[in-house]
Amino acid sequence: MKSMFTNPVLIKEFKLRFRAFKSFSGIMFYLLALSIFVFGFIFVLMDFNISGFISSEESVMLFSLLTYVQLALILFITPGMTAGSISSEREKQTLNILLTTAQSSFQIIFGKMSSSIVFLMLLLIAGLPIYSLVFLFGGVSPSQLIVIFAFLIVTMLAVGSIGVMFSTLLRKTIISMIATYGSMLVLTGVTAFFFLISMEMNRSGMTGVTSSPSIFAHFWGTINPIALMMTLIDPLMLDSFYEVTNIHFPIWAGYLIFYSLVTIVCLLIAVKRLRVNMKKVK
Amino acid sequence: MIEIKGLTKKYGSFYALQGLNLSIGEGTVFGFVGANGAGKSTTFSILSTLLQPTAGDAWINGKSVTKNPEDIRKLIGYMPDFFGVYDQLKADEYLDFFGSSYGIPAAERAKLIPQLLELVNLTHKRYEYVDVLSRGMKQRLCLARTLIHDPKVLILDEPASGLDPRARIEMRDILKQLKSMGKTILISSHILPELAEMCDEIGVIDSGKLIAHGSVSAIQTQLQGEKVITVKLRETVDKAVKFFEEDPFVTGIEVNEQQLTFQYRGSDEEQMALLKKAVLANIPITSFAEEEKDLEDVFMAITKGVDEA
Ligand SMILES: Nc1ncnc2c1ncn2[C@@H]1O[C@H](COP(=O)(O)OP(=O)(O)O)[C@@H](O)[C@H]1O
Ligand SMILES: [Mg+2]
């Protein structure tokens, strides 16, 4: 833990990041967007409800919408924050010098990764007060919020690692961005598509109803961040997911395993490929 | 101190380095001279563990760059030919970042940074953002950075290129100071005179091969003085050998069947006179040609900047 706060790259990135105006304007813009969204939602509801009162059902709706907004922000901001972490140093011709220092490849990658993650966490935390509004209206438990936050962070770590990996492997930031956003779309869109297809294939068996377990449908559903958030917000969704796939392995556990693996593998690849392998002389 | 053996780097079928051998003693200031594209940066990148050689290896202080790159990084301070700086950092923060990159404790860094800035004449720019510094100042700041962990060896790739004459002199003075501190310094340039004054030894590289290595004066005479002349003869080789041996400018005659090769130190006029005399002496010459010698071209290429330096 101590090494985290003495990591040279992390400290440098913080200095650079918080000196840049765009970091502050980024946080402000994010909070503004979130506030407008929440208060707009509340005002619209107030208008429709003659009683001028927000029910707990509507509160849950607000909560789930907020969660999807947070998820979308993470999915869209994380690639932008990480996909240039190494390649932009290469483009600015600062990477070579960094690589000749005594820092280990792990330290450099860790510093790059954690500086982005800490900043994104700050964004999430800055949004918390707005979130807490939901509790005023009831229908949502704080423990639910904690679980959702934990999974937002798991998602952030995985997408961030993918970004850092592409930034290490690909020479140009722009291409790394495309690859990272592409991966993000695969994880959300393509998995959803495969989930629906494999579900359909399972259904069109002899009987016409789902009886056999569909490993594929379960897998594609499990690794889809949107599907996971749905089941975390509404337990009924979880039941229907188990019903559809006929497999009762907890979706959150599958998600955690899959994305932890993605994070570890991507970071390992980044560490391995950051420097040339001097030992591989033929 | 530095031992390079059979160092080869291939890009596709192109040889950027072809079996480079070089040995540099401790405390030497070694000037690495060659035209653009000769392979200087490639050599320095391999020494700095940034590039993997296709074959061969190099040792610094007994550590192999391919087998112990982690040890090498602590031994060297590397300054690339082209580099960027972190614009949003101040000069002292820039040095502080690299100090921490070498695991130097904060208290020690705080003591070290003013000393280094002093050494490179940037004390007055300590709290300035790096991006407002001039090119020469950035170059000096980068030099200060290479020194932060007190490395035994400095590898400086064209540190004087792109600098105006004044900045160049300033850089030269700093390097002299570093030399007096006993550091082994490798410094490259595509202009020989730029290095001549401050180096102990010069190595000349051309097309990935070391074509000359020695003291500055030895290299200069070797590069300047010699022409190689090949004479083809019809017959009576012995007579021709005797004739050319008598000429004061001719040395090292080699006989190869009907062909003579020798080094010639005379001027063009003297060379003309020699040919005329040979013809008059009835030596059956069929061809009298100055050999295209690499050194000559190399010398032209690396002395182009004489006036600027
Ligand atoms: N990445 C690369 N791919 C292909 N050729 C390269 C690469 N890097 C350098 N070269 C070639 O290798 C040769 C040596 O380059 P370099 O070491 O940079 O020369 P110098 O520093 O002496 O000017 C040049 O001909 C250059 O074009
Ligand atoms: Mg070069």
Coordinates of C-alpha atoms and ligand atoms in Angstrom, one line a residue:
Chain A
M1 CA 0.0 0.0 0.0
K2 CA 2.9 2.3 0.8
S3 CA 4.3 1.7 -2.6
M4 CA 1.1 3.1 -4.1
F5 CA 1.6 6.5 -2.6
T6 CA 5.3 6.6 -3.4
N7 CA 4.9 5.4 -7.0
P8 CA 6.7 8.1 -9.1
V9 CA 4.5 7.7 -12.1
L10 CA 1.3 8.0 -10.1
I11 CA 2.5 11.2 -8.3
K12 CA 3.6 12.7 -11.6
E13 CA 0.3 11.8 -13.3
F14 CA -1.6 13.5 -10.5
K15 CA 0.4 16.6 -10.8
L16 CA -0.1 16.7 -14.5
R17 CA -3.8 15.8 -14.3
F18 CA -4.8 18.3 -11.6
R19 CA -2.9 21.0 -13.2
A20 CA -4.8 20.6 -16.4
F21 CA -7.9 22.7 -16.5
K22 CA -9.8 19.9 -18.2
S23 CA -9.7 17.7 -15.1
F24 CA -11.7 20.2 -13.1
S25 CA -13.9 21.1 -15.9
G26 CA -14.4 17.4 -16.4
I27 CA -15.6 16.8 -12.9
M28 CA -17.8 19.9 -12.9
F29 CA -19.4 18.9 -16.2
Y30 CA -20.0 15.5 -14.9
L31 CA -21.7 16.7 -11.7
L32 CA -23.7 19.3 -13.6
A33 CA -25.0 16.7 -16.1
L34 CA -25.8 14.3 -13.2
S35 CA -27.6 17.0 -11.2
I36 CA -29.6 18.3 -14.2
F37 CA -30.6 14.7 -14.9
V38 CA -31.8 14.0 -11.3
F39 CA -33.5 17.3 -10.7
G40 CA -35.1 17.2 -14.1
F41 CA -36.4 13.8 -13.3
I42 CA -37.8 14.9 -10.0
F43 CA -39.5 18.0 -11.4
V44 CA -41.1 16.0 -14.2
L45 CA -42.5 13.5 -11.7
M46 CA -43.7 16.2 -9.4
D47 CA -45.6 17.7 -12.3
F48 CA -47.3 14.5 -13.2
N49 CA -48.2 13.5 -9.7
I50 CA -51.1 15.6 -8.6
S51 CA -50.2 14.8 -5.0
G52 CA -46.7 16.4 -5.5
F53 CA -45.2 13.3 -4.0
I54 CA -42.7 10.7 -5.2
S55 CA -43.5 7.1 -4.6
S56 CA -40.9 4.5 -3.7
E57 CA -41.4 2.9 -7.1
E58 CA -40.6 6.1 -8.8
S59 CA -37.6 6.4 -6.5
V60 CA -36.3 3.0 -7.6
M61 CA -36.8 4.1 -11.2
L62 CA -34.7 7.1 -10.5
F63 CA -32.1 5.0 -8.8
S64 CA -31.8 2.6 -11.7
L65 CA -31.6 5.4 -14.2
L66 CA -28.8 7.0 -12.2
T67 CA -27.0 3.7 -12.1
Y68 CA -27.2 3.3 -15.9
V69 CA -25.9 6.8 -16.3
Q70 CA -23.0 6.0 -14.0
L71 CA -22.3 2.8 -15.9
A72 CA -22.5 4.6 -19.2
L73 CA -20.1 7.3 -18.0
I74 CA -17.6 4.7 -16.7
L75 CA -17.8 2.8 -20.0
F76 CA -17.2 5.9 -22.0
I77 CA -14.8 7.9 -19.9
T78 CA -12.5 5.0 -18.8
P79 CA -11.3 4.2 -22.3
G80 CA -10.6 7.9 -22.9
M81 CA -8.6 8.1 -19.7
T82 CA -6.5 5.0 -20.2
A83 CA -6.1 4.3 -23.9
G84 CA -3.5 7.0 -24.2
S85 CA -1.6 6.3 -21.0
I86 CA 1.5 4.8 -22.6
S87 CA 1.1 5.7 -26.2
S88 CA 0.8 9.4 -25.5
E89 CA 4.1 9.3 -23.7
R90 CA 5.5 7.5 -26.8
E91 CA 4.1 10.2 -29.0
K92 CA 5.5 13.0 -26.9
Q93 CA 8.9 11.2 -26.9
T94 CA 9.0 11.0 -23.1
L95 CA 8.6 7.2 -23.0
N96 CA 12.2 6.2 -23.9
I97 CA 13.6 8.2 -21.0
L98 CA 11.0 6.7 -18.6
L99 CA 12.0 3.2 -19.8
T100 CA 15.7 3.7 -19.1
T101 CA 15.0 4.6 -15.4
A102 CA 15.3 2.0 -12.7
Q103 CA 11.5 1.7 -12.3
S104 CA 10.1 -1.8 -13.0
S105 CA 7.6 -2.2 -15.8
F106 CA 5.1 -3.2 -13.2
Q107 CA 5.6 0.1 -11.3
I108 CA 5.1 2.1 -14.5
I109 CA 2.0 0.3 -15.6
F110 CA 0.6 0.3 -12.0
G111 CA 1.2 4.0 -11.7
K112 CA -0.5 4.8 -15.0
M113 CA -3.4 2.5 -14.2
S114 CA -4.0 3.7 -10.7
S115 CA -3.8 7.4 -11.5
S116 CA -6.7 6.9 -14.0
I117 CA -8.6 4.8 -11.6
V118 CA -8.3 7.1 -8.7
F119 CA -9.5 10.0 -10.8
L120 CA -12.5 8.0 -12.0
M121 CA -13.3 7.0 -8.4
L122 CA -13.3 10.6 -7.6
L123 CA -15.9 11.1 -10.3
L124 CA -18.1 8.4 -8.8
I125 CA -17.7 9.7 -5.3
A126 CA -18.5 13.2 -6.4
G127 CA -21.8 11.9 -7.6
L128 CA -22.6 10.3 -4.3
P129 CA -24.5 13.2 -2.7
I130 CA -26.8 13.3 -5.7
Y131 CA -27.3 9.5 -5.3
S132 CA -28.2 9.9 -1.7
L133 CA -31.3 12.0 -2.8
V134 CA -32.8 8.7 -3.8
F135 CA -32.7 7.5 -0.2
L136 CA -34.9 10.4 0.8
F137 CA -37.7 8.9 -1.2
G138 CA -37.2 5.3 -0.1
G139 CA -37.4 2.1 -1.9
V140 CA -33.7 1.5 -2.2
S141 CA -31.3 0.2 0.5
P142 CA -27.8 1.6 1.1
S143 CA -26.4 -1.9 0.8
Q144 CA -27.7 -2.2 -2.7
L145 CA -25.8 1.0 -3.5
I146 CA -22.6 -0.4 -2.1
V147 CA -22.9 -3.5 -4.2
I148 CA -23.6 -1.5 -7.3
F149 CA -20.6 0.7 -6.6
A150 CA -18.4 -2.3 -6.1
F151 CA -19.4 -3.6 -9.5
L152 CA -19.0 -0.2 -11.2
I153 CA -15.4 -0.3 -9.9
V154 CA -14.9 -3.9 -11.1
T155 CA -16.1 -2.8 -14.6
M156 CA -13.9 0.3 -14.4
L157 CA -10.8 -1.7 -13.6
A158 CA -11.4 -4.1 -16.5
V159 CA -12.1 -1.4 -19.1
G160 CA -9.1 0.6 -17.7
S161 CA -6.8 -2.5 -18.0
I162 CA -7.9 -3.0 -21.6
G163 CA -7.1 0.6 -22.3
V164 CA -3.7 0.4 -20.8
M165 CA -2.9 -2.8 -22.6
F166 CA -3.9 -1.4 -26.0
S167 CA -2.0 1.7 -25.2
T168 CA 1.1 -0.4 -24.6
L169 CA 0.7 -2.7 -27.6
L170 CA -0.3 -0.1 -30.2
R171 CA 1.9 2.7 -31.2
K172 CA -0.7 5.4 -31.8
T173 CA -3.1 6.7 -29.2
I174 CA -5.9 7.1 -31.7
I175 CA -5.8 3.5 -32.7
S176 CA -5.6 2.4 -29.1
M177 CA -8.7 4.5 -28.4
I178 CA -10.5 2.8 -31.2
A179 CA -9.5 -0.6 -30.0
T180 CA -10.5 0.1 -26.4
Y181 CA -13.9 1.6 -27.3
G182 CA -14.3 -1.3 -29.7
S183 CA -13.7 -3.8 -26.9
M184 CA -16.2 -1.9 -24.7
L185 CA -18.8 -2.1 -27.4
V186 CA -18.1 -5.8 -27.8
L187 CA -18.6 -6.4 -24.0
T188 CA -21.9 -4.5 -23.9
G189 CA -23.4 -4.8 -27.4
V190 CA -22.1 -7.9 -28.9
T191 CA -22.5 -10.0 -25.8
A192 CA -26.1 -8.8 -25.5
F193 CA -26.7 -9.9 -29.1
F194 CA -25.1 -13.3 -28.5
F195 CA -27.1 -13.7 -25.4
L196 CA -30.3 -13.1 -27.2
I197 CA -29.3 -15.5 -30.1
S198 CA -28.2 -18.3 -27.8
M199 CA -31.4 -17.9 -25.8
E200 CA -33.4 -18.1 -29.0
M201 CA -31.5 -21.2 -30.1
N202 CA -32.1 -22.9 -26.8
R203 CA -35.8 -22.1 -26.9
S204 CA -36.4 -23.5 -30.4
G205 CA -35.6 -27.0 -29.3
M206 CA -38.1 -29.9 -29.6
T207 CA -40.5 -28.7 -26.8
G208 CA -40.5 -25.1 -27.6
V209 CA -39.8 -24.2 -24.0
T210 CA -36.5 -23.8 -22.2
S211 CA -35.7 -26.9 -20.4
S212 CA -32.1 -27.7 -21.1
P213 CA -29.5 -25.4 -19.5
S214 CA -27.9 -23.0 -21.9
I215 CA -24.3 -22.5 -21.0
F216 CA -23.8 -20.0 -23.8
A217 CA -26.8 -17.8 -22.9
H218 CA -25.6 -17.8 -19.3
F219 CA -22.1 -16.9 -20.3
W220 CA -23.0 -14.0 -22.6
G221 CA -25.5 -12.7 -20.1
T222 CA -23.1 -13.0 -17.2
I223 CA -20.4 -10.9 -18.8
N224 CA -22.7 -8.1 -20.0
P225 CA -22.4 -5.1 -17.7
I226 CA -25.9 -3.9 -18.4
A227 CA -27.5 -7.2 -17.7
L228 CA -25.6 -7.4 -14.4
M229 CA -26.8 -4.0 -13.3
M230 CA -30.3 -5.0 -14.2
T231 CA -30.1 -8.0 -11.9
L232 CA -28.5 -5.9 -9.1
I233 CA -31.2 -3.3 -9.2
D234 CA -34.1 -5.6 -9.5
P235 CA -33.9 -9.1 -7.9
L236 CA -36.8 -10.2 -10.1
M237 CA -34.6 -9.8 -13.2
L238 CA -32.2 -12.3 -11.6
D239 CA -34.9 -14.9 -11.2
S240 CA -36.0 -14.6 -14.8
F241 CA -32.4 -14.8 -15.9
Y242 CA -31.9 -18.1 -14.1
E243 CA -35.2 -19.3 -15.5
V244 CA -34.2 -18.4 -19.1
T245 CA -30.8 -20.0 -18.9
N246 CA -31.6 -22.9 -16.5
I247 CA -28.3 -22.4 -14.8
H248 CA -28.3 -21.1 -11.2
F249 CA -24.7 -20.0 -11.0
P250 CA -24.8 -16.5 -9.5
I251 CA -24.4 -13.9 -12.2
W252 CA -22.4 -11.5 -10.0
A253 CA -19.9 -14.3 -9.2
G254 CA -19.4 -15.1 -12.9
Y255 CA -19.1 -11.4 -13.7
L256 CA -16.5 -10.9 -10.9
I257 CA -14.4 -13.9 -12.1
F258 CA -14.6 -12.9 -15.7
Y259 CA -13.6 -9.3 -15.3
S260 CA -11.0 -10.0 -12.7
L261 CA -9.4 -12.3 -15.2
V262 CA -9.6 -9.7 -17.9
T263 CA -8.0 -7.1 -15.6
I264 CA -5.2 -9.4 -14.6
V265 CA -4.4 -10.7 -18.1
C266 CA -4.5 -7.3 -19.7
L267 CA -2.2 -5.8 -17.1
L268 CA 0.2 -8.7 -17.3
I269 CA 0.4 -8.3 -21.1
A270 CA 1.0 -4.6 -20.6
V271 CA 3.8 -5.2 -18.1
K272 CA 5.4 -7.8 -20.3
R273 CA 5.2 -5.8 -23.5
L274 CA 6.1 -2.3 -22.1
R275 CA 9.8 -2.8 -22.7
V276 CA 11.5 -4.8 -25.4
N277 CA 12.5 -8.3 -24.3
M278 CA 16.3 -8.0 -24.3
K279 CA 16.7 -11.6 -23.3
K280 CA 15.2 -13.1 -26.4
V281 CA 18.4 -13.0 -28.5
K282 CA 18.3 -15.7 -31.2
Chain B
M1 CA 34.2 -0.3 -18.8
I2 CA 32.2 -0.7 -22.0
E3 CA 32.7 -3.7 -24.3
I4 CA 30.7 -4.2 -27.5
K5 CA 31.1 -7.4 -29.3
G6 CA 29.6 -8.3 -32.7
L7 CA 26.7 -6.0 -32.2
T8 CA 24.3 -6.4 -35.1
K9 CA 20.8 -4.9 -35.7
K10 CA 18.7 -5.8 -38.7
Y11 CA 15.6 -4.1 -39.9
G12 CA 14.1 -6.6 -42.3
S13 CA 17.1 -7.3 -44.6
F14 CA 18.7 -3.9 -43.9
Y15 CA 21.7 -3.9 -41.5
A16 CA 21.6 -0.8 -39.3
L17 CA 24.6 -2.3 -37.4
Q18 CA 26.9 -4.9 -38.8
G19 CA 29.0 -6.7 -36.2
L20 CA 30.2 -3.7 -34.3
N21 CA 33.2 -4.2 -32.0
L22 CA 34.3 -1.5 -29.6
S23 CA 36.0 -1.2 -26.3
I24 CA 36.0 1.9 -24.2
G25 CA 37.9 2.4 -21.0
E26 CA 36.7 3.9 -17.7
G27 CA 36.8 7.7 -17.6
T28 CA 37.1 8.0 -21.3
V29 CA 35.1 10.6 -23.2
F30 CA 34.3 8.7 -26.4
G31 CA 33.0 10.6 -29.4
F32 CA 30.9 8.5 -31.8
V33 CA 31.0 10.1 -35.2
G34 CA 29.1 9.2 -38.3
A35 CA 26.8 10.7 -41.0
N36 CA 23.0 10.6 -40.5
G37 CA 21.8 7.0 -40.6
A38 CA 25.2 5.5 -39.9
G39 CA 23.9 3.7 -36.8
K40 CA 24.8 5.9 -33.9
S41 CA 21.4 6.1 -32.3
T42 CA 20.8 2.4 -32.9
T43 CA 24.0 1.6 -31.0
F44 CA 23.1 3.9 -28.1
S45 CA 19.5 2.6 -27.9
I46 CA 20.9 -1.0 -27.6
L47 CA 23.3 0.2 -24.9
S48 CA 20.4 1.8 -23.1
T49 CA 18.3 -1.4 -23.1
L50 CA 15.7 0.2 -25.4
L51 CA 16.4 -1.9 -28.4
Q52 CA 17.1 -5.6 -28.7
P53 CA 20.1 -6.4 -30.9
T54 CA 19.7 -9.0 -33.6
A55 CA 23.1 -10.5 -32.6
G56 CA 26.0 -9.8 -30.4
D57 CA 26.0 -8.2 -27.0
A58 CA 27.5 -5.3 -25.0
W59 CA 28.7 -5.1 -21.5
I60 CA 28.9 -2.1 -19.2
N61 CA 30.9 -2.6 -16.0
G62 CA 30.7 -6.3 -16.6
K63 CA 26.9 -6.4 -17.0
S64 CA 25.4 -7.6 -20.2
V65 CA 22.8 -5.3 -21.7
T66 CA 20.8 -8.2 -22.9
K67 CA 21.0 -10.4 -19.8
N68 CA 21.0 -7.8 -17.0
P69 CA 19.1 -4.8 -18.4
E70 CA 17.9 -3.9 -14.9
D71 CA 21.5 -3.5 -13.7
I72 CA 22.4 -1.5 -16.8
R73 CA 19.7 1.0 -16.2
K74 CA 21.2 1.9 -12.8
L75 CA 24.6 2.3 -14.4
I76 CA 23.7 4.6 -17.2
G77 CA 22.3 8.0 -17.8
Y78 CA 20.8 8.2 -21.3
M79 CA 19.8 11.2 -23.3
P80 CA 18.1 10.4 -26.6
D81 CA 18.6 12.5 -29.8
F82 CA 15.0 13.5 -29.8
F83 CA 13.0 13.7 -26.6
G84 CA 10.0 15.4 -25.0
V85 CA 9.6 16.8 -21.5
Y86 CA 6.5 17.0 -19.4
D87 CA 5.3 20.5 -20.1
Q88 CA 3.1 20.8 -17.1
L89 CA 5.9 20.1 -14.7
K90 CA 8.3 22.7 -13.3
A91 CA 12.1 22.2 -13.7
D92 CA 12.6 21.0 -10.1
E93 CA 9.5 18.7 -10.3
Y94 CA 10.8 17.2 -13.5
L95 CA 14.1 16.3 -11.7
D96 CA 12.2 15.2 -8.6
F97 CA 10.1 12.8 -10.7
F98 CA 13.2 11.2 -12.2
G99 CA 14.9 11.1 -8.8
S100 CA 12.1 9.1 -7.4
S101 CA 12.2 6.9 -10.5
Y102 CA 15.6 5.8 -9.3
G103 CA 14.4 5.3 -5.8
I104 CA 16.3 8.2 -4.3
P105 CA 14.7 9.3 -1.0
A106 CA 12.8 12.6 -1.0
A107 CA 15.2 14.3 1.5
E108 CA 18.2 13.4 -0.7
R109 CA 16.4 14.6 -3.8
A110 CA 15.7 18.0 -2.2
K111 CA 19.5 18.4 -1.7
L112 CA 20.5 17.1 -5.1
I113 CA 18.2 19.1 -7.3
P114 CA 19.7 22.5 -6.6
Q115 CA 23.1 21.1 -7.1
L116 CA 22.2 19.6 -10.5
L117 CA 20.5 22.8 -11.6
E118 CA 23.6 24.7 -10.6
L119 CA 25.7 22.4 -12.6
V120 CA 23.7 23.0 -15.8
N121 CA 23.3 26.7 -15.1
L122 CA 19.5 26.5 -14.6
T123 CA 19.2 27.6 -11.0
H124 CA 17.2 30.7 -12.1
K125 CA 14.7 28.5 -13.9
R126 CA 14.0 26.1 -10.9
Y127 CA 10.4 27.1 -10.5
E128 CA 9.6 27.6 -14.2
Y129 CA 7.4 25.3 -16.2
V130 CA 9.5 23.2 -18.5
D131 CA 7.6 24.2 -21.6
V132 CA 8.8 27.8 -21.4
L133 CA 12.4 26.8 -21.4
S134 CA 14.4 27.2 -24.6
R135 CA 15.7 24.2 -26.5
G136 CA 19.2 24.6 -25.1
M137 CA 17.8 24.8 -21.6
K138 CA 15.6 21.7 -22.1
Q139 CA 18.7 20.0 -23.3
R140 CA 20.6 21.0 -20.2
L141 CA 17.7 20.0 -18.0
C142 CA 17.7 16.6 -19.6
L143 CA 21.4 16.4 -19.0
A144 CA 20.8 17.2 -15.3
R145 CA 18.2 14.4 -15.3
T146 CA 20.7 11.9 -16.6
L147 CA 22.9 12.7 -13.7
I148 CA 20.4 12.4 -10.9
H149 CA 21.3 8.8 -9.9
D150 CA 25.1 9.5 -10.3
P151 CA 25.6 7.0 -13.1
K152 CA 29.0 5.8 -14.0
V153 CA 28.3 6.1 -17.7
L154 CA 26.6 8.8 -19.7
I155 CA 25.2 8.0 -23.1
L156 CA 24.4 11.3 -24.9
D157 CA 22.9 11.1 -28.4
E158 CA 23.7 14.3 -30.3
P159 CA 23.4 16.6 -27.3
A160 CA 24.6 19.6 -29.3
S161 CA 22.5 19.2 -32.4
G162 CA 20.0 21.9 -33.0
L163 CA 21.7 24.3 -30.6
D164 CA 22.9 27.7 -31.4
P165 CA 26.7 28.3 -31.1
R166 CA 26.3 29.8 -27.6
A167 CA 24.2 27.0 -26.3
R168 CA 26.7 24.6 -27.8
I169 CA 29.6 26.1 -26.0
E170 CA 27.7 26.0 -22.7
M171 CA 26.9 22.3 -23.3
R172 CA 30.6 21.7 -24.0
D173 CA 31.7 23.4 -20.8
I174 CA 29.3 21.2 -18.8
L175 CA 30.6 18.1 -20.4
K176 CA 34.1 19.1 -19.6
Q177 CA 33.0 19.4 -16.0
L178 CA 31.4 16.0 -16.1
K179 CA 34.6 14.6 -17.5
S180 CA 36.6 16.0 -14.6
M181 CA 34.1 14.2 -12.3
G182 CA 35.5 10.9 -13.8
K183 CA 32.4 9.8 -15.7
T184 CA 32.7 7.6 -18.8
I185 CA 30.9 9.6 -21.5
L186 CA 29.7 8.4 -24.8
I187 CA 28.7 11.2 -27.0
S188 CA 27.6 11.2 -30.6
S189 CA 27.6 13.7 -33.4
H190 CA 27.4 13.8 -37.2
I191 CA 30.0 16.5 -37.2
L192 CA 33.6 15.6 -36.2
P193 CA 34.9 19.0 -35.2
E194 CA 32.0 19.4 -32.8
L195 CA 33.5 16.6 -30.8
A196 CA 37.2 16.8 -31.5
E197 CA 38.0 19.3 -28.8
M198 CA 36.3 17.5 -25.9
C199 CA 36.9 13.9 -26.6
D200 CA 39.7 11.6 -25.7
E201 CA 38.9 9.0 -28.3
I202 CA 36.9 9.1 -31.5
G203 CA 35.1 6.2 -33.2
V204 CA 33.9 6.7 -36.8
I205 CA 30.9 4.6 -37.8
D206 CA 29.6 4.3 -41.4
S207 CA 26.8 2.0 -42.6
G208 CA 26.7 0.2 -39.3
K209 CA 30.4 -0.6 -39.2
L210 CA 33.2 1.0 -37.2
I211 CA 35.7 2.2 -39.7
A212 CA 38.1 4.0 -37.5
H213 CA 38.9 4.2 -33.8
G214 CA 41.6 6.0 -32.0
S215 CA 42.8 9.3 -30.5
V216 CA 41.4 12.5 -32.0
S217 CA 44.6 13.4 -33.9
A218 CA 45.1 9.8 -35.2
I219 CA 41.6 9.8 -36.6
Q220 CA 42.0 13.2 -38.2
T221 CA 45.2 12.2 -40.1
Q222 CA 43.8 8.9 -41.0
L223 CA 40.8 10.5 -42.4
Q224 CA 42.5 13.3 -44.2
G225 CA 45.8 12.2 -45.6
E226 CA 45.3 9.1 -47.5
K227 CA 44.3 8.3 -51.0
V228 CA 44.4 4.7 -52.3
I229 CA 45.6 4.3 -55.9
T230 CA 45.3 1.2 -58.0
V231 CA 47.5 0.8 -61.0
K232 CA 46.8 -1.9 -63.6
L233 CA 49.8 -3.0 -65.8
R234 CA 50.3 -4.9 -69.0
E235 CA 53.5 -6.6 -67.8
T236 CA 56.9 -6.0 -66.0
V237 CA 55.4 -5.5 -62.6
D238 CA 58.7 -5.5 -60.9
K239 CA 59.9 -2.5 -62.7
A240 CA 56.7 -0.6 -61.8
V241 CA 57.0 -1.5 -58.2
K242 CA 60.6 -0.1 -58.1
F243 CA 59.4 3.0 -59.9
F244 CA 56.6 3.8 -57.5
E245 CA 58.6 2.9 -54.4
E246 CA 60.9 5.8 -55.2
D247 CA 58.1 8.3 -54.9
P248 CA 58.1 9.9 -51.4
F249 CA 54.3 10.1 -51.2
V250 CA 53.8 6.4 -51.8
T251 CA 53.5 3.8 -49.0
G252 CA 52.3 0.3 -48.6
I253 CA 52.6 -1.1 -52.1
E254 CA 50.7 -4.3 -52.6
V255 CA 51.1 -6.5 -55.7
N256 CA 48.2 -8.5 -57.0
E257 CA 49.1 -10.2 -60.3
Q258 CA 49.1 -7.4 -62.8
Q259 CA 47.8 -4.8 -60.3
L260 CA 49.4 -2.5 -57.8
T261 CA 47.7 -0.8 -54.9
F262 CA 49.3 1.8 -52.6
Q263 CA 48.5 4.7 -50.3
Y264 CA 49.3 8.1 -51.6
R265 CA 49.7 11.3 -49.6
G266 CA 50.5 13.8 -52.3
S267 CA 48.3 16.5 -53.6
D268 CA 46.4 16.3 -56.9
E269 CA 49.2 18.1 -58.8
E270 CA 51.8 15.8 -57.5
Q271 CA 49.6 12.9 -58.4
M272 CA 49.4 14.2 -62.0
A273 CA 53.1 14.6 -62.1
L274 CA 53.6 11.1 -60.9
L275 CA 51.4 9.7 -63.6
K276 CA 53.2 11.7 -66.3
K277 CA 56.6 10.5 -65.0
A278 CA 55.4 6.9 -65.0
V279 CA 54.2 7.1 -68.6
L280 CA 57.5 8.7 -69.7
A281 CA 59.4 6.0 -67.9
N282 CA 57.7 3.5 -70.2
I283 CA 55.8 1.7 -67.5
P284 CA 53.0 -0.1 -69.4
I285 CA 50.0 1.4 -67.5
T286 CA 46.6 0.4 -68.6
S287 CA 44.7 2.1 -65.8
F288 CA 45.6 4.5 -63.0
A289 CA 42.7 5.1 -60.6
E290 CA 42.1 6.6 -57.3
E291 CA 40.1 4.0 -55.4
E292 CA 36.7 5.1 -54.0
K293 CA 37.5 4.9 -50.4
D294 CA 34.8 5.0 -47.8
L295 CA 36.9 7.1 -45.4
E296 CA 37.0 9.9 -47.9
D297 CA 33.3 10.2 -48.2
V298 CA 32.8 9.7 -44.5
F299 CA 35.3 12.5 -43.9
M300 CA 33.4 14.8 -46.2
A301 CA 30.2 14.0 -44.5
I302 CA 31.3 14.4 -41.0
T303 CA 33.3 17.6 -41.5
K304 CA 30.6 19.5 -43.3
G305 CA 29.8 21.4 -40.2
V306 CA 33.3 22.8 -39.7
D307 CA 32.2 26.4 -40.1
E308 CA 29.3 26.1 -37.7
A309 CA 31.3 24.5 -34.9
Ligands
LIG1 N1 12.7 1.3 -36.7 C1 13.4 1.2 -37.8 N2 13.0 0.5 -38.9 C2 13.8 0.5 -40.0 N3 15.0 1.1 -40.2 C3 15.4 1.8 -39.1 C4 14.7 1.9 -37.9 N4 15.4 2.7 -37.1 C5 16.5 3.1 -37.7 N5 16.5 2.5 -39.0 C6 17.6 2.7 -39.9 O1 18.8 2.3 -39.3 C7 19.9 3.2 -39.8 C8 20.6 3.7 -38.6 O2 19.8 4.6 -37.9 P1 20.4 5.5 -36.7 O3 21.0 4.6 -35.7 O4 19.2 6.3 -36.2 O5 21.4 6.4 -37.4 P2 22.2 7.7 -36.8 O6 21.7 7.9 -35.4 O7 23.6 7.4 -36.9 O8 21.8 8.9 -37.6 C9 19.2 4.2 -40.6 O9 19.5 3.9 -42.0 C10 17.8 4.2 -40.3 O10 17.0 4.5 -41.5
MG2 MG 20.7 9.5 -34.5

